[in-house]
JSON list of C-alpha atoms in Angstrom, two decimals:
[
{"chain": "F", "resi": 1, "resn": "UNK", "atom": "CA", "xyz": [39.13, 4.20, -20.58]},
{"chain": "F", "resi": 2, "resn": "UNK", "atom": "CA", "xyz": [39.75, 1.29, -18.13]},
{"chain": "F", "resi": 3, "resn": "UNK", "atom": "CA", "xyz": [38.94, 2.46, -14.41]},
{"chain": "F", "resi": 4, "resn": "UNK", "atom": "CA", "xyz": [39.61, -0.81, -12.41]},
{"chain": "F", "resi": 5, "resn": "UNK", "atom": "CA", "xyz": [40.83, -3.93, -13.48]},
{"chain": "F", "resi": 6, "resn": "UNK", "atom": "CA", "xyz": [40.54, -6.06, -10.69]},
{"chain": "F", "resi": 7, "resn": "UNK", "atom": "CA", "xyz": [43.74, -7.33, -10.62]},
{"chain": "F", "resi": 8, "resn": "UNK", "atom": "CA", "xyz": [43.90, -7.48, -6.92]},
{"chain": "F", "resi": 9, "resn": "UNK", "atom": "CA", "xyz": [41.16, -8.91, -6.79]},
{"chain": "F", "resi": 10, "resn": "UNK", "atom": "CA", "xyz": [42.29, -11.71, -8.83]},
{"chain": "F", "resi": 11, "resn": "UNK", "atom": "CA", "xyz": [45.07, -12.52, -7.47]},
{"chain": "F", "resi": 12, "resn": "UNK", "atom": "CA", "xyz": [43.42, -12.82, -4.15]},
{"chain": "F", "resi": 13, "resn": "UNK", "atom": "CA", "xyz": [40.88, -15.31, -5.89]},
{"chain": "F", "resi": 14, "resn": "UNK", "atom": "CA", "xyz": [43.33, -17.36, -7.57]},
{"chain": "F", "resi": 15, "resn": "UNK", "atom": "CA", "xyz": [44.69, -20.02, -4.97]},
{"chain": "F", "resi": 16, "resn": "UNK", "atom": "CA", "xyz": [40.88, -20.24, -3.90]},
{"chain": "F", "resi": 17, "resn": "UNK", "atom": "CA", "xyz": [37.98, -22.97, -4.96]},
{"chain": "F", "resi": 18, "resn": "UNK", "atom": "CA", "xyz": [35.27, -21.65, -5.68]},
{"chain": "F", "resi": 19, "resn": "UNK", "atom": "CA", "xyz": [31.78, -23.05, -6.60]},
{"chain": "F", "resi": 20, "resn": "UNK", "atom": "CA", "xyz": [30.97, -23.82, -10.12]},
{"chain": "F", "resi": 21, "resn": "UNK", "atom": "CA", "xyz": [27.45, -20.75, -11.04]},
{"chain": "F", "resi": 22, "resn": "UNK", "atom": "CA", "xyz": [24.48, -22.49, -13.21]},
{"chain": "F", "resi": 23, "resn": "UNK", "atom": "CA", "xyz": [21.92, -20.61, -14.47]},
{"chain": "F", "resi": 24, "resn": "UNK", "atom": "CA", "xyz": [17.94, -21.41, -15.04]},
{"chain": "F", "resi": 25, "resn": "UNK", "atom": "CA", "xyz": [14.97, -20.04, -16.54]},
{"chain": "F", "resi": 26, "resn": "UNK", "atom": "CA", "xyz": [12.16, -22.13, -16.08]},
{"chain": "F", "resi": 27, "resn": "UNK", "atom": "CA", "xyz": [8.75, -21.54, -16.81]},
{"chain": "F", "resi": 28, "resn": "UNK", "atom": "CA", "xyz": [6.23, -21.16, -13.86]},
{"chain": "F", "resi": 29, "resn": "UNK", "atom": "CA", "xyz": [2.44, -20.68, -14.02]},
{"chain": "F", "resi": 30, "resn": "UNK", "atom": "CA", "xyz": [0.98, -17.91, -16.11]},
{"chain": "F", "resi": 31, "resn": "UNK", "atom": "CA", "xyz": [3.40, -18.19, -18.46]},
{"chain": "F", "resi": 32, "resn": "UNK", "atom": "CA", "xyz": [6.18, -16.07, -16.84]},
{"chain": "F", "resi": 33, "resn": "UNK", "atom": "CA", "xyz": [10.47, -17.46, -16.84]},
{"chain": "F", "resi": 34, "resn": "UNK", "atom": "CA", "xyz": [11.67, -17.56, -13.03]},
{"chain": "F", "resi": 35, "resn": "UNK", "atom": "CA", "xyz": [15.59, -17.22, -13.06]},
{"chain": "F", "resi": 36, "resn": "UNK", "atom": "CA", "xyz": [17.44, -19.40, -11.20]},
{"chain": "F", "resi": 37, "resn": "UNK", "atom": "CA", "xyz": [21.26, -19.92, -10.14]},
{"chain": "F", "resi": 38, "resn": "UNK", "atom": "CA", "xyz": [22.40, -22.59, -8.59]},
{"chain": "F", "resi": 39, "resn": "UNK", "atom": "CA", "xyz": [25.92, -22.49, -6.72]},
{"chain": "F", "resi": 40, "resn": "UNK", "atom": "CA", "xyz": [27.38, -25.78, -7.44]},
{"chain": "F", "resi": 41, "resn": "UNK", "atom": "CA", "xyz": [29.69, -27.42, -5.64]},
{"chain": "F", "resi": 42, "resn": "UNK", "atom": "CA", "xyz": [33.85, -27.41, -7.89]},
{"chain": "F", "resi": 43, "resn": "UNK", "atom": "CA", "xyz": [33.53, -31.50, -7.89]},
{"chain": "F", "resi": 44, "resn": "UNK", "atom": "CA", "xyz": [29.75, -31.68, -8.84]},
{"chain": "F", "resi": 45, "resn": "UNK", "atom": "CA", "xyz": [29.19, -34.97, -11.01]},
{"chain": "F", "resi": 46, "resn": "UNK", "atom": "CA", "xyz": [25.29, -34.41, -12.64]},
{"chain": "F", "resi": 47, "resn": "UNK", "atom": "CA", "xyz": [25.24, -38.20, -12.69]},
{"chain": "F", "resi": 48, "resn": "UNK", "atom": "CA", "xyz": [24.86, -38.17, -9.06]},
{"chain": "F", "resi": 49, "resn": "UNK", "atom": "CA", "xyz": [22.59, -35.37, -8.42]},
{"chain": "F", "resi": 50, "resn": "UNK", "atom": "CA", "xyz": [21.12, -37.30, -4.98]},
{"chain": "F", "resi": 51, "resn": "UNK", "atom": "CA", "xyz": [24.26, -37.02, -3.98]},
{"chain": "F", "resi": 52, "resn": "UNK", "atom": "CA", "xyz": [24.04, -33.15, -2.66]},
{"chain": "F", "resi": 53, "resn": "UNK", "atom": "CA", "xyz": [21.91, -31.75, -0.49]},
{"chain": "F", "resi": 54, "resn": "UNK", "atom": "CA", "xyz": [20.16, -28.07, -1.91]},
{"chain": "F", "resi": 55, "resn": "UNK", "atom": "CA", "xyz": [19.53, -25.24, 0.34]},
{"chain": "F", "resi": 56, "resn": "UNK", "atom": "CA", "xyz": [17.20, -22.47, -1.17]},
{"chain": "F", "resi": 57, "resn": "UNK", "atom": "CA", "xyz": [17.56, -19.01, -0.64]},
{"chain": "F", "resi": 58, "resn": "UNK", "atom": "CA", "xyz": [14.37, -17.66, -0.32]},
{"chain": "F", "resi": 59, "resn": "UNK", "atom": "CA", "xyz": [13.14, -14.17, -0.43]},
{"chain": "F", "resi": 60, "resn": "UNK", "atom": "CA", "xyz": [10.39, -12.80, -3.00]},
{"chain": "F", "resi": 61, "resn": "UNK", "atom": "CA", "xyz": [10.03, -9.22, -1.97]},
{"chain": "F", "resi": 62, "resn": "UNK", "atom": "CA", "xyz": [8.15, -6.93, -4.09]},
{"chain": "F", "resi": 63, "resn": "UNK", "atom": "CA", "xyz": [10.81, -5.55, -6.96]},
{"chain": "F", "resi": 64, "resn": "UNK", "atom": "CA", "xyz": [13.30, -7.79, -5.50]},
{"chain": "F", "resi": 65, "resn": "UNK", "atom": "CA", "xyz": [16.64, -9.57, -7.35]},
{"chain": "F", "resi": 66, "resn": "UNK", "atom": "CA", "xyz": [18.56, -12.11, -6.62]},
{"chain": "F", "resi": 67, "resn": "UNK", "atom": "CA", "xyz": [19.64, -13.49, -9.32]},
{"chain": "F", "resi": 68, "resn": "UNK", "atom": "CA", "xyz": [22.35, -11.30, -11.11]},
{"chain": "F", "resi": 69, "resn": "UNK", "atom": "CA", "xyz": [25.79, -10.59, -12.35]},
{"chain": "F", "resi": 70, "resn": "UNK", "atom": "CA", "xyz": [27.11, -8.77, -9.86]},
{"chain": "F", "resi": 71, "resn": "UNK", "atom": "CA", "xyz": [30.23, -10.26, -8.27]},
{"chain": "F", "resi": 72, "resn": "UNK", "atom": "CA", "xyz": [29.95, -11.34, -4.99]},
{"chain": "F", "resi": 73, "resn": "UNK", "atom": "CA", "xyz": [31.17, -14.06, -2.11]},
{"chain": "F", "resi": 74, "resn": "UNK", "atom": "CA", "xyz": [29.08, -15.24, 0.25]},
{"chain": "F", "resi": 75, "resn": "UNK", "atom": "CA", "xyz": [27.49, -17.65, 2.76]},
{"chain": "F", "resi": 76, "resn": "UNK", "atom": "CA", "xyz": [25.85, -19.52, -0.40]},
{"chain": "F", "resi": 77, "resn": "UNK", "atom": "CA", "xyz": [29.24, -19.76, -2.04]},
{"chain": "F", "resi": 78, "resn": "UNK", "atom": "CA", "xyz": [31.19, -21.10, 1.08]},
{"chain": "F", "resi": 79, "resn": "UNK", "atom": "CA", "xyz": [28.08, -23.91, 1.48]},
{"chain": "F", "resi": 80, "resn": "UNK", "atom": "CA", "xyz": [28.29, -24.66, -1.86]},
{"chain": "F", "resi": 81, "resn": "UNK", "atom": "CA", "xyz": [32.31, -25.24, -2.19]},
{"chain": "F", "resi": 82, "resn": "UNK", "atom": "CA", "xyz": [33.27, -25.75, 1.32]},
{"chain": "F", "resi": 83, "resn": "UNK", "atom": "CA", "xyz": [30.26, -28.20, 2.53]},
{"chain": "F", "resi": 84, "resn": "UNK", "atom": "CA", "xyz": [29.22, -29.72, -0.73]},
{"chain": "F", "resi": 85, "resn": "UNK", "atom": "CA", "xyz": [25.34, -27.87, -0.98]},
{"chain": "F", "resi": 86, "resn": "UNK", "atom": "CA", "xyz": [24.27, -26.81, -4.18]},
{"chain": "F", "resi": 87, "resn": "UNK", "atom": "CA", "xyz": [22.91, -23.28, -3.18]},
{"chain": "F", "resi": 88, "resn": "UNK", "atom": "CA", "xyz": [20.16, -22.01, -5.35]},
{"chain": "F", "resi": 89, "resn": "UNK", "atom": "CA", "xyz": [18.21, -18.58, -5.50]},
{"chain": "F", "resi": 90, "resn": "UNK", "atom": "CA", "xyz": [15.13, -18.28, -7.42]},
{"chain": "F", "resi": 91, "resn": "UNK", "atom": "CA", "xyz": [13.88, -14.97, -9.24]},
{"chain": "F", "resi": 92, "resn": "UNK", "atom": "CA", "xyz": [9.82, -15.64, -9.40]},
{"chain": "F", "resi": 93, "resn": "UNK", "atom": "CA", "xyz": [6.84, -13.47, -9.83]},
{"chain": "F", "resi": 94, "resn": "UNK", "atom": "CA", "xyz": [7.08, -9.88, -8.04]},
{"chain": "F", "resi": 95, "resn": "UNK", "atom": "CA", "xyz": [10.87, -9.93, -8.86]},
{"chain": "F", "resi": 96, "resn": "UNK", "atom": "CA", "xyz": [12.28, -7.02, -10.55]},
{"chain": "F", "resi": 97, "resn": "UNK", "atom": "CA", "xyz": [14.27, -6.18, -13.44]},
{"chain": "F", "resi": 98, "resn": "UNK", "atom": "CA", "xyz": [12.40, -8.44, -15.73]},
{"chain": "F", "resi": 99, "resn": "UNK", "atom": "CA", "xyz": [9.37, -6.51, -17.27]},
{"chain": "F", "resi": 100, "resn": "UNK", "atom": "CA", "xyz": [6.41, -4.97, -15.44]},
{"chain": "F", "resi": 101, "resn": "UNK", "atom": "CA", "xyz": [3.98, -8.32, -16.63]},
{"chain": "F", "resi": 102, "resn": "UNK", "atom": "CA", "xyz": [6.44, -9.94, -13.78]},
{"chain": "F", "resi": 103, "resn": "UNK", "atom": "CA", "xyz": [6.69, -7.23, -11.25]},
{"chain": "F", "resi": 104, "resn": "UNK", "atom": "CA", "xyz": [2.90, -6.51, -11.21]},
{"chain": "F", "resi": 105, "resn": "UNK", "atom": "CA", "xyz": [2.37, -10.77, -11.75]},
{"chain": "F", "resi": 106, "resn": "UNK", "atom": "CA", "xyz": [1.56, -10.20, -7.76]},
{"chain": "F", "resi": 107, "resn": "UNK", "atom": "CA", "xyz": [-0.83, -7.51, -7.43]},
{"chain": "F", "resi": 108, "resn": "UNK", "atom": "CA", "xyz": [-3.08, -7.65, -3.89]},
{"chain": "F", "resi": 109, "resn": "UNK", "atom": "CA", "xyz": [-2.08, -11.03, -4.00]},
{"chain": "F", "resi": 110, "resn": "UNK", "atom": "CA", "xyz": [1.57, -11.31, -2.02]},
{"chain": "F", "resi": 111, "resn": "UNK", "atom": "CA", "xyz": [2.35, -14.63, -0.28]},
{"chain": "F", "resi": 112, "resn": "UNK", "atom": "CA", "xyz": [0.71, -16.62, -2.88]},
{"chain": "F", "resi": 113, "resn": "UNK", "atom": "CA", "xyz": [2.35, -17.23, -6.68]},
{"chain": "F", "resi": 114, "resn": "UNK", "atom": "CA", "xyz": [5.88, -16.47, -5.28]},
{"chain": "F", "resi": 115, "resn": "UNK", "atom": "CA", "xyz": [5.44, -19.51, -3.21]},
{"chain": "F", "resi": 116, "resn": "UNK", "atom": "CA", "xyz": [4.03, -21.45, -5.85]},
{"chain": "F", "resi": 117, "resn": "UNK", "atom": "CA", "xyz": [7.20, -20.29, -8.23]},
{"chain": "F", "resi": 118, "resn": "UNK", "atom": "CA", "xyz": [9.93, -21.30, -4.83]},
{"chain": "F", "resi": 119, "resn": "UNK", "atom": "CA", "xyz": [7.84, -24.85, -5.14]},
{"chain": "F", "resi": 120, "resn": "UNK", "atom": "CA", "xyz": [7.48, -25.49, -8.64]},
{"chain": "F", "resi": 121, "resn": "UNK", "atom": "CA", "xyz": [11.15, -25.04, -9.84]},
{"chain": "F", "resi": 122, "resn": "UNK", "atom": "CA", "xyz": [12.29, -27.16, -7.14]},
{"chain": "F", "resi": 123, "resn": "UNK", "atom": "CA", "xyz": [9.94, -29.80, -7.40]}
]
């Protein structure tokens, strides 16, 4: 039984450029995968990565997710394919969604290996 089928929603979408979604998982320290996606702008060349300037989108709250499948538009995806900025958020330790070794990774010790996981995958 279909409920919705978006087709407003495409049509609305279709004359519009949008920015191209790549997604991560990179290992950080003790062992755990951070997910990552990176909002890329529609002419990005990978040959000239210096080329673009990355903004991260940082928040690590306790249980927190950022990185998802859930449609949305937003200030990240006008940056990216309106000002050229490869946007990027980053699912470390403490996020949610991803196993309770990850959630708990950050027991009594907030402020510390979520920062080292924002650092290390964009080192």
């Amino acid at each position: 039984m279909l409920l919705e089928d978006n087709q407003f929603v495409r049509e609305s979408l279709h004359d519009r450029v949008l920015p191209l979604e790549k997604r991560l998982e990179i290992e950080v320290a003790g062992g755990y995968k951070a997910q990552v996606s990176m909002k890329l702008p529609p002419d990005y060349n990978p040959n000239k990565i210096k080329a673009y300037p990355m903004l991260v989108y940082v928040y690590g709250g306790p249980g927190s997710q950022l990185v998802n499948d859930r449609f949305r538009i937003g200030w990240g995806d006008y940056l990216a394919s309106k000002r050229g900025i490869i946007y990027t958020s980053i699912d470390g330790r403490g996020s949610g969604y991803a196993g309770d070794g990850i959630l708990h990774a950050l027991n009594r010790a907030l402020g510390t290996g979520e920062v080292d996981d924002q650092i290390s995958v964009t080192a």
